[in-house]
Tab-separated table of C-alpha atoms in Angstrom:
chain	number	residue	atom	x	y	z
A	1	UNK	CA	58.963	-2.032	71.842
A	2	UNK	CA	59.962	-4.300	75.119
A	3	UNK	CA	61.842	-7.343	74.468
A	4	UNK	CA	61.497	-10.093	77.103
A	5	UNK	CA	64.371	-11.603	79.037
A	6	UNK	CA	63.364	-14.763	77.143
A	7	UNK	CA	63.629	-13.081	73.835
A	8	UNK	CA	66.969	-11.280	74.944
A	9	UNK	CA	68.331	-14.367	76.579
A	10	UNK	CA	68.007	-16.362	72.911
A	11	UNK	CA	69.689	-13.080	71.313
A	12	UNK	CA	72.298	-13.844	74.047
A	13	UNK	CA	73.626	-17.194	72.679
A	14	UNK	CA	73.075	-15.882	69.060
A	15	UNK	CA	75.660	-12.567	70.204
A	16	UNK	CA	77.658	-13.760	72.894
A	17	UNK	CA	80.957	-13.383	70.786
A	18	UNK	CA	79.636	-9.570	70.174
A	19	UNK	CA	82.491	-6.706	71.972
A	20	UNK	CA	80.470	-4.171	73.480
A	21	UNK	CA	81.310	-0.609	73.483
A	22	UNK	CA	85.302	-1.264	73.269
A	23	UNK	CA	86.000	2.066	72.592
A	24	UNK	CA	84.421	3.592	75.761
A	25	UNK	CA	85.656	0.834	77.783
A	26	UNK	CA	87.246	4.078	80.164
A	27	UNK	CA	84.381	6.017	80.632
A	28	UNK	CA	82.584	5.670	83.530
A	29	UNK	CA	78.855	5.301	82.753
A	30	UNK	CA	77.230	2.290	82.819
A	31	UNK	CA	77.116	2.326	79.548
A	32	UNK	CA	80.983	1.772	79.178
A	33	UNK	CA	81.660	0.281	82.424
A	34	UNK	CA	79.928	-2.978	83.675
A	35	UNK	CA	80.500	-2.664	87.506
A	36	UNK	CA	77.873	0.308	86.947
A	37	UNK	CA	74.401	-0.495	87.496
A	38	UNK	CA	71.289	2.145	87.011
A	39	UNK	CA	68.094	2.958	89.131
A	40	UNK	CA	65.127	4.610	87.720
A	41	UNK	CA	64.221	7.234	89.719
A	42	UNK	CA	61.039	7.888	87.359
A	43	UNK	CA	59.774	7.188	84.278
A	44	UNK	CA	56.553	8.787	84.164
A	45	UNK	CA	54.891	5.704	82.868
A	46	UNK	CA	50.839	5.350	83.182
A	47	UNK	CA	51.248	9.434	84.176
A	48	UNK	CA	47.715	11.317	83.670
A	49	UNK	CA	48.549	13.051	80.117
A	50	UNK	CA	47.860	17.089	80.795
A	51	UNK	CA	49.458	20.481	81.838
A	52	UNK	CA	51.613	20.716	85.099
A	53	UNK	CA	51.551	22.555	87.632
A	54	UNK	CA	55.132	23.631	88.909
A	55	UNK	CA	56.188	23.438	92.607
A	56	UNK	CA	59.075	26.337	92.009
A	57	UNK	CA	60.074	28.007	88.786
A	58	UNK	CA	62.520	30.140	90.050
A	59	UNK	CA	61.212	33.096	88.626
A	60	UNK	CA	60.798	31.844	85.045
A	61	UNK	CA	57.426	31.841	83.149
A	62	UNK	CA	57.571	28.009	81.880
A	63	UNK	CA	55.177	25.782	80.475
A	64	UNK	CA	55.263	21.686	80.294
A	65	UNK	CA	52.717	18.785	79.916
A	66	UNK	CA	52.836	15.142	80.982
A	67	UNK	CA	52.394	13.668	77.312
A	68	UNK	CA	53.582	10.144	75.863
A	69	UNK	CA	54.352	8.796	79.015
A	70	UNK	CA	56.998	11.763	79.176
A	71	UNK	CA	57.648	15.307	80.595
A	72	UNK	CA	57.373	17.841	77.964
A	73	UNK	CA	59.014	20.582	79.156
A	74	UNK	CA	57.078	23.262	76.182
A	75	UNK	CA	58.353	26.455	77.208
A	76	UNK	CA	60.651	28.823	79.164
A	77	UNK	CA	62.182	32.297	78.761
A	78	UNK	CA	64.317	32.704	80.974
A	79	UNK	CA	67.274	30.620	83.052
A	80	UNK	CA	65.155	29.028	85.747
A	81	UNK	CA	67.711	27.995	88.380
A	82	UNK	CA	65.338	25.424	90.248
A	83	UNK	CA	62.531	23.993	87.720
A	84	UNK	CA	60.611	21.859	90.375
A	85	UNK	CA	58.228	19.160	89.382
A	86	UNK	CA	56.341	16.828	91.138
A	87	UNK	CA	58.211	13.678	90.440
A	88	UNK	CA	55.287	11.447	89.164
A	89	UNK	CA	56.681	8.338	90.499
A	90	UNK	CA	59.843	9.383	92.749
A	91	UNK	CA	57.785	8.828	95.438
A	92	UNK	CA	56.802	5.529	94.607
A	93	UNK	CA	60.127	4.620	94.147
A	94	UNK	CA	61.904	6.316	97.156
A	95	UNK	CA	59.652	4.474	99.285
A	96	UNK	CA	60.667	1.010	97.508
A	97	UNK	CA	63.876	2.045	98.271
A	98	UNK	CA	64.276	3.450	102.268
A	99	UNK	CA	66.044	5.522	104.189
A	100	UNK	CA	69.330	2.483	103.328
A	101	UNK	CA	69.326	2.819	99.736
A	102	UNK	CA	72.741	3.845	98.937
A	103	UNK	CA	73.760	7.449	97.943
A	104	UNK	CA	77.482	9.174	96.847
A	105	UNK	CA	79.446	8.160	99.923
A	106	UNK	CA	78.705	4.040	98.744
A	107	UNK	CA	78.991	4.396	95.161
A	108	UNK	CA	76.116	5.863	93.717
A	109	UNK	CA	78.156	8.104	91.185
A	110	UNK	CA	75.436	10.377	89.859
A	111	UNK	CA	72.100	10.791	88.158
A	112	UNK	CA	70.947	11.335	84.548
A	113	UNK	CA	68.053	11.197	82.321
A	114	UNK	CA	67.054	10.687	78.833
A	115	UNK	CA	66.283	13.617	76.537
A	116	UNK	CA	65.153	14.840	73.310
A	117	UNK	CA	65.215	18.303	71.749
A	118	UNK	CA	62.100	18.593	69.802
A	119	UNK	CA	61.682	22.654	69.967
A	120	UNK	CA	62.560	25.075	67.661
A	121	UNK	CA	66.516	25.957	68.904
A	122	UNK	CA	69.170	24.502	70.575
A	123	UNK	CA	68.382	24.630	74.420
A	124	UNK	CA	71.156	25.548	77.528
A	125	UNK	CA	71.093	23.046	80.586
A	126	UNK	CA	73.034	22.618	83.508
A	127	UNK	CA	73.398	19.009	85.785
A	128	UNK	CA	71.229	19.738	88.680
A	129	UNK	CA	70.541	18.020	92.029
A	130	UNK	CA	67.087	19.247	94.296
A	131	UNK	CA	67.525	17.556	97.388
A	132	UNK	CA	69.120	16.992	100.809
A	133	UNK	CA	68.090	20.183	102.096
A	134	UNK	CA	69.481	22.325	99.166
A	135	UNK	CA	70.588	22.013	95.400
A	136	UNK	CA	73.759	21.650	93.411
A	137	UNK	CA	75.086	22.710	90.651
A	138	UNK	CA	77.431	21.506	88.104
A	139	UNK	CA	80.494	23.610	87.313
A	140	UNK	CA	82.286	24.930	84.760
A	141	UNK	CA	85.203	22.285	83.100
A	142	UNK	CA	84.185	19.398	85.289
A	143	UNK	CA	82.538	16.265	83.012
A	144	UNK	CA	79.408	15.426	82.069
A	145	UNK	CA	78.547	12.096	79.765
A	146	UNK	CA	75.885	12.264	76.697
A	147	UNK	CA	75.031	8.540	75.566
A	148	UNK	CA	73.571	8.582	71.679
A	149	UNK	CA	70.821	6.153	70.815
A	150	UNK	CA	73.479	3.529	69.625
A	151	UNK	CA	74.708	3.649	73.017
A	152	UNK	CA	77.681	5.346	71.828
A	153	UNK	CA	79.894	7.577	74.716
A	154	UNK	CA	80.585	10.926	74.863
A	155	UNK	CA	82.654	13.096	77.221
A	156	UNK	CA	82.084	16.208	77.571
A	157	UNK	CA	83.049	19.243	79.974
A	158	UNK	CA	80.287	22.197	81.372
A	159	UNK	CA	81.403	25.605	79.900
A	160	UNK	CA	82.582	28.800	82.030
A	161	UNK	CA	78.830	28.973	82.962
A	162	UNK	CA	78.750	25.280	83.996
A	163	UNK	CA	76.174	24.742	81.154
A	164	UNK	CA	75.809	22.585	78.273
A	165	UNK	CA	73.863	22.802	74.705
A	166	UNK	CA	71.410	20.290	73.899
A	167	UNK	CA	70.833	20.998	69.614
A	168	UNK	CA	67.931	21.086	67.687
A	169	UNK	CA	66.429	16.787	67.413
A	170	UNK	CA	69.278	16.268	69.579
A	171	UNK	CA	68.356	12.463	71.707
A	172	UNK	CA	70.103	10.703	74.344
A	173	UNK	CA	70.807	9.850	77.380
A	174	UNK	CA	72.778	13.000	79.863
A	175	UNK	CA	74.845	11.581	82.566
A	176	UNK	CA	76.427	13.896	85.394
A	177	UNK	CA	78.498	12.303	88.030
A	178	UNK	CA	77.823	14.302	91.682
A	179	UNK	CA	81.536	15.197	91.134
A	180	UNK	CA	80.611	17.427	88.883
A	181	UNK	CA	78.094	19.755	91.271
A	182	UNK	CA	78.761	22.230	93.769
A	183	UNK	CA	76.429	23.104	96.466
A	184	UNK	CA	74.685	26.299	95.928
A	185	UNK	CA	73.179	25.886	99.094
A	186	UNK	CA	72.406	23.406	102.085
A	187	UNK	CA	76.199	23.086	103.156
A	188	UNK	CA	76.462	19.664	101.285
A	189	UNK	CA	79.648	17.637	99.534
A	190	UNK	CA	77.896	16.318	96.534
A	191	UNK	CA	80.716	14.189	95.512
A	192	UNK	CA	79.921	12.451	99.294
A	193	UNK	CA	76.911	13.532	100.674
A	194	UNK	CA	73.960	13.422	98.207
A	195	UNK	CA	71.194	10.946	98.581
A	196	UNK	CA	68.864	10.098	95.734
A	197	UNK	CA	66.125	9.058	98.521
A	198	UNK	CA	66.181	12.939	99.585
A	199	UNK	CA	65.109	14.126	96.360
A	200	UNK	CA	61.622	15.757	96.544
A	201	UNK	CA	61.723	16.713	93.241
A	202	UNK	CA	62.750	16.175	89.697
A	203	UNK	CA	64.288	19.469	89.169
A	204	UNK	CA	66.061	21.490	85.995
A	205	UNK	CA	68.373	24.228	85.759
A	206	UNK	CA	67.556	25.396	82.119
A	207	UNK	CA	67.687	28.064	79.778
A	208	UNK	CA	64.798	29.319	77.550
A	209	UNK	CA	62.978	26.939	75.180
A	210	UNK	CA	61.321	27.795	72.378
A	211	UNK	CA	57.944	25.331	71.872
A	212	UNK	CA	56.921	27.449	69.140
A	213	UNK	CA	56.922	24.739	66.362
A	214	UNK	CA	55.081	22.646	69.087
A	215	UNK	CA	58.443	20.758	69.951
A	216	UNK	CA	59.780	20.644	73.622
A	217	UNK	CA	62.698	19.442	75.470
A	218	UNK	CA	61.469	15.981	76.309
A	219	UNK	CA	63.014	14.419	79.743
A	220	UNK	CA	62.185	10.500	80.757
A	221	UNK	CA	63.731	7.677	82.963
A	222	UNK	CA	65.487	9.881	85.053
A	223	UNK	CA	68.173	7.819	87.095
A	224	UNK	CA	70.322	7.096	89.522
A	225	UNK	CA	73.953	5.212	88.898
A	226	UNK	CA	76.846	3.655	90.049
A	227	UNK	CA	78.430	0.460	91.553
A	228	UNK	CA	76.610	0.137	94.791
A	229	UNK	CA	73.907	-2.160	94.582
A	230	UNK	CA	70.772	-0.906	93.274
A	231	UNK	CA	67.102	-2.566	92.338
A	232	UNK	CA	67.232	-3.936	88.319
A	233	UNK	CA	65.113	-1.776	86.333
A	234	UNK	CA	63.021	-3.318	83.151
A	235	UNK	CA	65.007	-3.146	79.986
A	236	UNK	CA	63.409	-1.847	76.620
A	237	UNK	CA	64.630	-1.288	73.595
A	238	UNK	CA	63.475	0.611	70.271
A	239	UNK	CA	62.973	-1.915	66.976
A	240	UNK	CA	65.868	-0.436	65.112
A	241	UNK	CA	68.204	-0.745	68.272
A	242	UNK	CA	71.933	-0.664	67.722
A	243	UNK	CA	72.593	-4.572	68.243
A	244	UNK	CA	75.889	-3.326	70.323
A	245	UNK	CA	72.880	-1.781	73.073
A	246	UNK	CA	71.240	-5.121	72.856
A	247	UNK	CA	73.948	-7.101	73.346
A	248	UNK	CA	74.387	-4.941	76.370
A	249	UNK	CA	70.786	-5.281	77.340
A	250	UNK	CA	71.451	-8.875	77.211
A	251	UNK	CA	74.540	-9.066	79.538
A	252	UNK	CA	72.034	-6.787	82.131
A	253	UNK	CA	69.229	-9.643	81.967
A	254	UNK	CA	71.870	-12.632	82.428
A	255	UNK	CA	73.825	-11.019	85.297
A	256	UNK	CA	76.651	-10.591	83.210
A	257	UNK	CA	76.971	-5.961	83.544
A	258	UNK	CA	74.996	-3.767	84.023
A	259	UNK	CA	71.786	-2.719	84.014
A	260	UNK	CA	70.931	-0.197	80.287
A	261	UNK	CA	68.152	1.511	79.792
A	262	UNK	CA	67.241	2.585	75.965
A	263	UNK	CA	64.123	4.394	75.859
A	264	UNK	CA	61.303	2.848	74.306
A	265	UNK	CA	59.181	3.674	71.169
């Protein structure tokens, strides 16, 4: 459900006394950290529903579908180091933005996307970057930041393989700063260097996925984030949102933190 700014800006007056996320106050998403603000790099809304063709599988046999106003990613069976897809709307978007919209090296901290593990087992991914000539990587102990769908915080750290488990019905939002990558090729600084406006693709690094129940791992409103300045993005929130995320929502809409994204029913 989408709640107007002049629904959210009544909930402001009615919450303004509300602390929001006190407890993650360190962590630097923009979740927990109002300097941050978030681009949507795509959302895949209005998307023709229907089976997609991959640019690059690295060598995996994978399966995924355009469904809900999603990407469905239904199967895989083996580690595909470079999961290309056509970005639906990147294009769209990196054009809005130009060759001066701001990457690492003025702030932009990293990307993320939300997710939901609908298959039948838990599902290994690592934070991965398609772009500037090359991809990156993310490596093992550095951080990565899951966001639950109360907008709770989460820190966590890439194991020895610089992977992470996403469980069974697991849903929220993944968040890795550029920090976190290493360049597996292209001769690029991540933590400096990468540009979301030289991303051809929306690309995964993931392990094997079992769709047999008819389940997926579901990806949507991939983003950019940091504290340069970036375009607002619409905010929209579920009916049984945490009222801690709307009261976020609401200091987005009035100028008073950052833009928050929680994905919509």
């Amino acid at each position: 459900m989408k709640i107007s700014k002049i629904v959210i800006a009544v909930l402001a007056i009615v919450m303004i006394s509300i602390p929001v996320f006190a407890s993650a106050a360190t962590l630097p998403t923009p979740w927990s950290d109002n300097t941050m603000k978030i681009f949507i790099l795509d959302d895949y809304n209005g998307i023709t529903p229907g089976a997609i063709t991959f640019a690059y599988t690295g060598g995996a046999n994978a399966t995924a579908e355009y469904k809900n106003d999603q990407l469905w990613l239904t199967s895989c069976d083996n580690w595909a180091a470079n999961l290309q897809f056509g970005a639906s709307g990147t294009a769209k978007k990196m054009a809005m933005v130009g060759e001066n919209y701001p990457g690492a090296a003025e702030g932009v901290v990293g990307y993320g996307f939300y997710f939901k593990n609908t298959s039948a087992a838990a599902i290994g991914l690592r934070g991965h970057w398609y772009g500037n000539g090359g991809f990156s990587c993310s490596t093992s102990d550095k951080p990565f930041y899951i966001v639950d769908m109360s907008g709770n915080v989460t820190e966590g750290a890439f194991d020895a393989n610089g992977a992470l488990m996403i469980d069974v019905n697991q849903e929220g939002y993944l968040l890795v700063p550029f920090a976190s990558l290493s360049d597996s090729w292209g001769a690029i600084d991540p933590a400096t260097q990468i540009r979301p406006c030289d991303m051809d693709y929306i690309s995964l690094y993931v392990g094997a996925v079992d769709g047999s129940n008819g389940g997926a791992l579901i990806i949507d409103d991939v983003f950019a984030y940091g504290t340069s300045a970036m375009e607002g993005v619409t905010v929209e929130v579920n009916d049984t949102a945490d009222v801690s995320v709307i009261a976020y929502a609401v200091a987005a809409i009035t100028g008073l933190g950052a833009i928050v994204v929680a994905k919509k029913r």
